[in-house]
Coordinates of C-alpha atoms in Angstrom, one line a residue:
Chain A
X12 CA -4.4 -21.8 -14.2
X13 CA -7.6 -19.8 -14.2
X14 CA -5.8 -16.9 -12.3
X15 CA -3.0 -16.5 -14.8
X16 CA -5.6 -16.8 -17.8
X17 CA -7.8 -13.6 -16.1
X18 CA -4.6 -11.8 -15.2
X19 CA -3.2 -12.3 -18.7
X20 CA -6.7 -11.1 -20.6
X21 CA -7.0 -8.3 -17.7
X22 CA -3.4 -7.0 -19.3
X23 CA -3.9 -7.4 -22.7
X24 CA -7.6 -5.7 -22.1
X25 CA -6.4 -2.8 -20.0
X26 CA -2.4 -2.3 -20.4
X27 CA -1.5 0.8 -22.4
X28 CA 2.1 0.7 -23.8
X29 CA 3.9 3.8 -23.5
X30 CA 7.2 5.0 -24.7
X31 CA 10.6 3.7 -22.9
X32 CA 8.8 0.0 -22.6
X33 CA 6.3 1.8 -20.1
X34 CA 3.3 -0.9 -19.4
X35 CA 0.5 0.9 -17.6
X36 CA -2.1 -1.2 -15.4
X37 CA -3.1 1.6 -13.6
X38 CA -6.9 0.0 -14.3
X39 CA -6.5 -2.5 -12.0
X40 CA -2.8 -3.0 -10.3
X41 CA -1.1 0.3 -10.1
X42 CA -3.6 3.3 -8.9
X43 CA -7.1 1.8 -9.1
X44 CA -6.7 -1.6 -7.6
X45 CA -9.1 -4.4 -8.2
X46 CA -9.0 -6.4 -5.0
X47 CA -11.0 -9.4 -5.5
X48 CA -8.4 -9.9 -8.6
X49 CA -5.3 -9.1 -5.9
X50 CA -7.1 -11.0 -3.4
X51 CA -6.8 -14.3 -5.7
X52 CA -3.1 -13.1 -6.6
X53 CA -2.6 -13.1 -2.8
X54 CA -4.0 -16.5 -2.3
X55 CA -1.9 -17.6 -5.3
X56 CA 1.0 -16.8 -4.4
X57 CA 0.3 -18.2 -0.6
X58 CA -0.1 -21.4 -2.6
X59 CA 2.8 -21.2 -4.5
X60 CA 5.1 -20.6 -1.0
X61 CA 3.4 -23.2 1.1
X62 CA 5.8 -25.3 2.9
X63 CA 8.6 -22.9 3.3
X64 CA 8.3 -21.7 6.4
X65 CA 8.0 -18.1 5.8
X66 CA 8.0 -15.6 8.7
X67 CA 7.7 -12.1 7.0
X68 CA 6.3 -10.7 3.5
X69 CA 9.0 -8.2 2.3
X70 CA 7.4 -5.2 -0.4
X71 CA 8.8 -1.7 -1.3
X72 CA 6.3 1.3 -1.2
X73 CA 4.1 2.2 -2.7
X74 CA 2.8 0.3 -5.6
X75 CA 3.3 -2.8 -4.3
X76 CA 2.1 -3.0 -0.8
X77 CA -1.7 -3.9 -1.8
X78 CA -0.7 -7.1 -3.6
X79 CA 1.9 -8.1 -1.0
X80 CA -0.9 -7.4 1.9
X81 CA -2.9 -9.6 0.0
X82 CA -0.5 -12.4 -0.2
X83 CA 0.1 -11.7 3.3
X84 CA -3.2 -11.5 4.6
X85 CA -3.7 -15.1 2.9
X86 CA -0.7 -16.8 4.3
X87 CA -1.5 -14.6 8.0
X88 CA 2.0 -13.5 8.0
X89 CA 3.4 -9.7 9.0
X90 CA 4.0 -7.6 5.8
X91 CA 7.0 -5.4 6.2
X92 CA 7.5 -2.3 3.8
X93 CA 10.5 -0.6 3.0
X94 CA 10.8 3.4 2.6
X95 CA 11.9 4.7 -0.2
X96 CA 12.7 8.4 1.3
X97 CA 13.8 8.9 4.8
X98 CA 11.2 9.6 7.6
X99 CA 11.0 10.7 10.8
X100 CA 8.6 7.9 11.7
X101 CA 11.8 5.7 11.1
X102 CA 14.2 5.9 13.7
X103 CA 17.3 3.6 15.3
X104 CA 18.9 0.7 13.6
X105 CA 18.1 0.6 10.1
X106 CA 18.4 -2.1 7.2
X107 CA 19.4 0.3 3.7
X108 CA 20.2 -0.2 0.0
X109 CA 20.2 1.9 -2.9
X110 CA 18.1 1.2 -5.7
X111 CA 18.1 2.5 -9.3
X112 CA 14.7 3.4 -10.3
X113 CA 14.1 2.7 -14.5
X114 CA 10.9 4.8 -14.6
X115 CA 12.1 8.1 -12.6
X116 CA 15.9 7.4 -14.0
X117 CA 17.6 8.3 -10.9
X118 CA 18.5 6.1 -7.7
X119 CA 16.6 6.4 -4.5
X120 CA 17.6 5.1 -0.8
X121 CA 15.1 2.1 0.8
X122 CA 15.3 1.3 4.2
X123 CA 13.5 -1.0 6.5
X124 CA 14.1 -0.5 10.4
X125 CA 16.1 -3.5 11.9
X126 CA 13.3 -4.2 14.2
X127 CA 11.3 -6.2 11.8
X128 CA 13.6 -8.1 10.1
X129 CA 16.3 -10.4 12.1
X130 CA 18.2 -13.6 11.3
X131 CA 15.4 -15.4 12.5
X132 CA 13.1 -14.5 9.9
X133 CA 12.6 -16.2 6.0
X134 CA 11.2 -13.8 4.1
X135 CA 9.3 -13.8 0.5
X136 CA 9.8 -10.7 -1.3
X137 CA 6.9 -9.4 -3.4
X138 CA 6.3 -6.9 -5.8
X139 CA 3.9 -5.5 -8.8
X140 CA 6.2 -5.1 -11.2
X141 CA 9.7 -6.9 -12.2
X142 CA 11.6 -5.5 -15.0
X143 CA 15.3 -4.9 -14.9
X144 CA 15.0 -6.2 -11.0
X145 CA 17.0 -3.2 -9.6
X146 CA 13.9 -3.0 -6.8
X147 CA 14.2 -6.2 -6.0
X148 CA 18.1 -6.9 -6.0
X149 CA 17.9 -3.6 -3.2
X150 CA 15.7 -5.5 -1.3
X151 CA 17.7 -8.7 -1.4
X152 CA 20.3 -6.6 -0.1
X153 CA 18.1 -5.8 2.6
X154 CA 17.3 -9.8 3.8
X155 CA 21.2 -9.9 3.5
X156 CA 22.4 -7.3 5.8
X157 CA 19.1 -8.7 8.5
X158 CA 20.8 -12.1 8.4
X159 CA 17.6 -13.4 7.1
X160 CA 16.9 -16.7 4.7
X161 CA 15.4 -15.8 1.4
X162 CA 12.5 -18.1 0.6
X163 CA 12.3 -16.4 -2.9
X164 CA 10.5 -13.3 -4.4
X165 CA 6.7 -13.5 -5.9
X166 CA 6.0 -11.0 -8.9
X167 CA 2.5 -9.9 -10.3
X168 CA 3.9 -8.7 -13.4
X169 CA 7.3 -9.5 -15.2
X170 CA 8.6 -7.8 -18.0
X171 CA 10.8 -11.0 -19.2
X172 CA 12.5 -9.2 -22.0
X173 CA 14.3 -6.9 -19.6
X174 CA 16.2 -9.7 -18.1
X175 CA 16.0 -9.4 -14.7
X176 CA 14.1 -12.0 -13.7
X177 CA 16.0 -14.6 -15.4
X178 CA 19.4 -12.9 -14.3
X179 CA 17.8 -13.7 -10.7
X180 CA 16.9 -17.2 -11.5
X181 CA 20.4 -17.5 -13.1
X182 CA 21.9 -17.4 -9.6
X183 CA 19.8 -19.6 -7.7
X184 CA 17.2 -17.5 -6.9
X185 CA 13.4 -18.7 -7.1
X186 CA 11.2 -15.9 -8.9
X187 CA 7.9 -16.9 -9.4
X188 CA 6.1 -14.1 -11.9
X189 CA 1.9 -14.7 -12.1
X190 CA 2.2 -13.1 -15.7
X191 CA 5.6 -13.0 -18.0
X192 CA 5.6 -10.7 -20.9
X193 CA 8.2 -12.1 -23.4
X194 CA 8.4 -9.2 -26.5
X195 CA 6.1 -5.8 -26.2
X196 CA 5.2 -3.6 -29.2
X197 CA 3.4 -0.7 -29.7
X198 CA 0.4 -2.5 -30.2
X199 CA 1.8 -6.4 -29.2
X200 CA 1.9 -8.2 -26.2
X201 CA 3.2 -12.3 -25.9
X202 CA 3.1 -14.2 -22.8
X203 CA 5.9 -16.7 -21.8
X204 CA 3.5 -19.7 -21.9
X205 CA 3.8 -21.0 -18.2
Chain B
X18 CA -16.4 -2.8 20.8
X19 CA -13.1 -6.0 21.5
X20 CA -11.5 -4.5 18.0
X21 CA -11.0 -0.9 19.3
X22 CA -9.9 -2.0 22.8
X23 CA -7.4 -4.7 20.8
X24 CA -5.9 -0.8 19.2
X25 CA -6.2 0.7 21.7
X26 CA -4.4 -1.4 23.6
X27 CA -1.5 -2.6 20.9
X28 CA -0.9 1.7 20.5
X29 CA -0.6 1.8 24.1
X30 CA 2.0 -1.3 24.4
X31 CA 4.0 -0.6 20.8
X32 CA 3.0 3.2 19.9
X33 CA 6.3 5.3 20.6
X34 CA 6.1 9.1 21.3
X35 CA 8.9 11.2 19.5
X36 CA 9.1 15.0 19.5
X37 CA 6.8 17.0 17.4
X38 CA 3.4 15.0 18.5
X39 CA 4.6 12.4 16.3
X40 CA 3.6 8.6 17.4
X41 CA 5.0 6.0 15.5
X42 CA 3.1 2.7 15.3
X43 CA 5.4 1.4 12.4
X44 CA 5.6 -2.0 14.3
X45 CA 1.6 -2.8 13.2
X46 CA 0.1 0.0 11.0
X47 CA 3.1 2.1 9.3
X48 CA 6.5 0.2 8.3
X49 CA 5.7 -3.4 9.8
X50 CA 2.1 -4.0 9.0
X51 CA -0.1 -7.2 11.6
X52 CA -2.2 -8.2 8.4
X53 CA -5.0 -10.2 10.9
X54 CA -5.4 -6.6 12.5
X55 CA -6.0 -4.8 9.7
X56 CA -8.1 -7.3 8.1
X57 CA -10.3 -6.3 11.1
X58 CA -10.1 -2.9 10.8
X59 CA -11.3 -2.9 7.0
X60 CA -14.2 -5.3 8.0
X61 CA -15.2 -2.7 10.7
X62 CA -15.1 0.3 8.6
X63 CA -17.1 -1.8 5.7
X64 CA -20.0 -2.1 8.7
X65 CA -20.1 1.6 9.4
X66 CA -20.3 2.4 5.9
X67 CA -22.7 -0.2 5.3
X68 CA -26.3 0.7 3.2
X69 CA -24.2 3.6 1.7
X70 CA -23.9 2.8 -2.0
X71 CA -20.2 3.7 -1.4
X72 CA -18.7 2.2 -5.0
X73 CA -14.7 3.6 -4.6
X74 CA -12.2 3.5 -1.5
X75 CA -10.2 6.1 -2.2
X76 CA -6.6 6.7 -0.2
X77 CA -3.2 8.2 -0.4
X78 CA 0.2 6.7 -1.1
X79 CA 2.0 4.9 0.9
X80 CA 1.0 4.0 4.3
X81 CA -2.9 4.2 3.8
X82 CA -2.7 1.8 1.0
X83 CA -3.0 -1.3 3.7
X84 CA -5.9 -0.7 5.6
X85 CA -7.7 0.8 2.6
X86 CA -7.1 -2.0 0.8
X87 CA -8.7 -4.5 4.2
X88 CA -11.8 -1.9 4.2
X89 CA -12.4 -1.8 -0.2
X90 CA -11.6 -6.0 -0.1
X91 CA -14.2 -6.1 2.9
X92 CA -16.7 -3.9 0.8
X93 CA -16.1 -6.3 -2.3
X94 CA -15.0 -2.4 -3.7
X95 CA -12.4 -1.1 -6.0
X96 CA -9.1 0.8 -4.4
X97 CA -8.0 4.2 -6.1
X98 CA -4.7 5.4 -4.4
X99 CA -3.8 9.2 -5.1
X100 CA -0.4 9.3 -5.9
X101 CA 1.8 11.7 -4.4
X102 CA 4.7 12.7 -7.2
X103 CA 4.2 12.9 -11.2
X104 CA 5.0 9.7 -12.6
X105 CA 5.4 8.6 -15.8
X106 CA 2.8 5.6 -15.1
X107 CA -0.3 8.8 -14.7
X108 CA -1.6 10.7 -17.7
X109 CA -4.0 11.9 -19.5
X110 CA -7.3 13.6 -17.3
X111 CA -5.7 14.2 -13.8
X112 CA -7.7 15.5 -10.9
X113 CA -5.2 17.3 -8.1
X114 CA -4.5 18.7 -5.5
X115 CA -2.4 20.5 -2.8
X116 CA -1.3 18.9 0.8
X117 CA 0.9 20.8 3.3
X118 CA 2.9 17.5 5.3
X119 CA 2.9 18.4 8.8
X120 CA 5.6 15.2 9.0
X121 CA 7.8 16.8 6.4
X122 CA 7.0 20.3 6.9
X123 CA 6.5 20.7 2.9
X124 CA 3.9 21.0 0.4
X125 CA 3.5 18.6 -2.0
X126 CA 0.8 17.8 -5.1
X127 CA -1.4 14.3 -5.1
X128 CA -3.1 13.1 -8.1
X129 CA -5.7 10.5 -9.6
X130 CA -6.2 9.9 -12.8
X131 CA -10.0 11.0 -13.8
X132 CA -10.5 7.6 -15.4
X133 CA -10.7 6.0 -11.9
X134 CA -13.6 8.2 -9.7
X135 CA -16.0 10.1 -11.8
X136 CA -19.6 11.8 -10.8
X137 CA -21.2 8.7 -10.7
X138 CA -19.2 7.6 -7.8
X139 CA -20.1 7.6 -4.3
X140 CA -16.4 7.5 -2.7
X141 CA -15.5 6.2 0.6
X142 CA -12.0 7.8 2.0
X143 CA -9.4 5.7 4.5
X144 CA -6.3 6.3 5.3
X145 CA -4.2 4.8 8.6
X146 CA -3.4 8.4 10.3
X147 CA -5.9 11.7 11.1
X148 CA -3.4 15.1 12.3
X149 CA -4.6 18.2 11.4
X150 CA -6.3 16.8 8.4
X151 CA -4.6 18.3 5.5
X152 CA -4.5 15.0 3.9
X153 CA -8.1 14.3 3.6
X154 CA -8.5 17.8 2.9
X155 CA -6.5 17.0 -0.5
X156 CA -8.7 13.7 -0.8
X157 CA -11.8 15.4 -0.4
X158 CA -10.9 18.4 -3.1
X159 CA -10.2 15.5 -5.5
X160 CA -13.8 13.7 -4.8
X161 CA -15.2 17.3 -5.2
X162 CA -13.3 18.0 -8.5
X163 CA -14.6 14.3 -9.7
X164 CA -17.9 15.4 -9.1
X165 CA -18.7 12.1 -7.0
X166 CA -20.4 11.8 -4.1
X167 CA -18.7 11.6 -0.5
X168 CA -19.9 9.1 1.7
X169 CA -17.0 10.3 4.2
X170 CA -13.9 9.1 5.6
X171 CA -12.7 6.2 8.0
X172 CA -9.4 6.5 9.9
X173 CA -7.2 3.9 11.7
X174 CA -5.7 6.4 14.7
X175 CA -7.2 10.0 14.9
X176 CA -4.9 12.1 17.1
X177 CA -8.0 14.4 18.5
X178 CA -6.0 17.2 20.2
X179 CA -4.7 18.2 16.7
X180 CA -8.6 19.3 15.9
X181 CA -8.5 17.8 12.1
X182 CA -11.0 15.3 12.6
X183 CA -13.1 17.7 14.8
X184 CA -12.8 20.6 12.1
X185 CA -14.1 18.4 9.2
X186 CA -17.3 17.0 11.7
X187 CA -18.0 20.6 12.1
X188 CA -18.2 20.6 8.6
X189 CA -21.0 17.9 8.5
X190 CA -18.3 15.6 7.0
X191 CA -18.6 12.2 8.3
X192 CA -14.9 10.8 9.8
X193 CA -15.3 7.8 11.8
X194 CA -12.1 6.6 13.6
X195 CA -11.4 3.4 15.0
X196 CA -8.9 5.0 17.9
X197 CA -9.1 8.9 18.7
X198 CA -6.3 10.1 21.0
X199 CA -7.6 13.2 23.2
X200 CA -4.1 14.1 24.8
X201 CA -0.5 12.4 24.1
X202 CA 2.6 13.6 26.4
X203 CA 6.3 12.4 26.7
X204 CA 4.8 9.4 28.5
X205 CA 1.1 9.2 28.4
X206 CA -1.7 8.6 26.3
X207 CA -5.4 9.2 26.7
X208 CA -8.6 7.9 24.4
X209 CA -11.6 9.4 23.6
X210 CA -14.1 7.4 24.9
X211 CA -16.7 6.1 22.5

């Protein structure tokens, strides 16, 4: 895949590796966002989910609602966010899990209100970043406690040597990651051929 | 113009008044997001900012990330996102700044890394929601900081009677805003005409 090959050179180009297995894209995926780059992610990973009859596109702010918009905007579906503080523009019957964040080591609260996701829906989860998969077990949770189907999650960037997306697959879960980093140095980066 | 009527007419039907001036839209522009709509929005703001040389979209975490990301992948433009806490995924050259939340009744720092909008820039600023305008206040301090150039700011719902938007046109700063609310009670809303 062309994608996966520009997205893979756009990493190793860009990425900085920081202490504590930090990978910073902020170039082009984390604070300056390269949309024509996200747009093709988008339609990517509308491609990869065609045919499952998804209703909603499931994301946790903040970082990863411009790739989840795009794959959204490309399969014309509602994106939903969930908060990860509470709000007073959130109000009546709410969807919550706890979620233990890796890069700010303490656990956070993310809630969605329970008007936009019911047992009607099948939702695809997506996210920037996939490392140890606490983010995205907490929204799980979430599509659990709507009554909703899971269709699967959809990943710009998995950090495969922290486990969680195989500890995911491991149960029956389908996680499909555009990019898989395998092993990370200081001044290394391999790709799980794909 | 059929796109501002549509919002107009979709915050009339789904926009709910709670105390404190506050009107939450979460079912189309906040929590839930109606990617088709937005899509819209970001092609109108990237034909009033047309012939401007704008070459950065520049927003705030979380909820202005969506339309700004319809308007910069309209304008074929990159997305910079000021984040709102320190994080460990920011360093080096940061450009800051101070915005009082009139939501959370607190003060709290936003930051951009210097890499992403220097004085070469010309910078476009969106976000989805225009108070009292101590946001874009913050966003503007950061363009000014950068050096760059402001080509002025696009907003998804102005709410007028709170005088931001009016204070920064006094200004000579250009703010152009899809839907402007004049007056909001327990059970009314009215729209600037324009």
């Amino acid at each position: 895949m062309v994608l996966i090959r520009e997205l893979e050179q756009k990493i190793l180009a860009q990425g900085k590796i920081l202490p504590g297995e930090v990978l910073q894209v902020g170039s082009f995926l984390n604070q300056q966002i390269d949309t024509m780059l996200l747009k093709q992610m988008g339609d990517e990973i509308a491609r990869l989910y065609e045919g499952n009859n998804v209703t909603k596109v499931l994301t946790i702010e903040a970082s990863g609602i411009a790739i989840a918009y795009a794959a959204a905007l490309s399969m014309r579906l509602p994106l939903v966010f969930a908060k990860k503080h509470s709000s007073s523009n959130l109000s009546g019957n709410l969807l919550t899990s706890k979620v233990f964040s890796y890069t700010h080591k303490q656990s956070y609260d993310i809630m969605v209100s329970g008007d936009f996701i019911s047992n009607e829906d099948t939702v695809l989860i997506v996210d920037d970043f996939l490392a140890k998969g606490n983010a995205l077990a907490g929204l799980i949770e979430i599509v659990n406690q709507a009554g909703a189907e899971l269709a699967g999650c959809a990943i710009a960037i998995e950090k495969g040597f922290q486990g969680g997306g195989d500890a995911l697959r491991a149960k029956g879960i389908r996680v499909e990651s555009l990019a898989i980093i395998d092993s990370m140095t200081d001044d290394s980066l391999k790709f799980r051929p794909q």
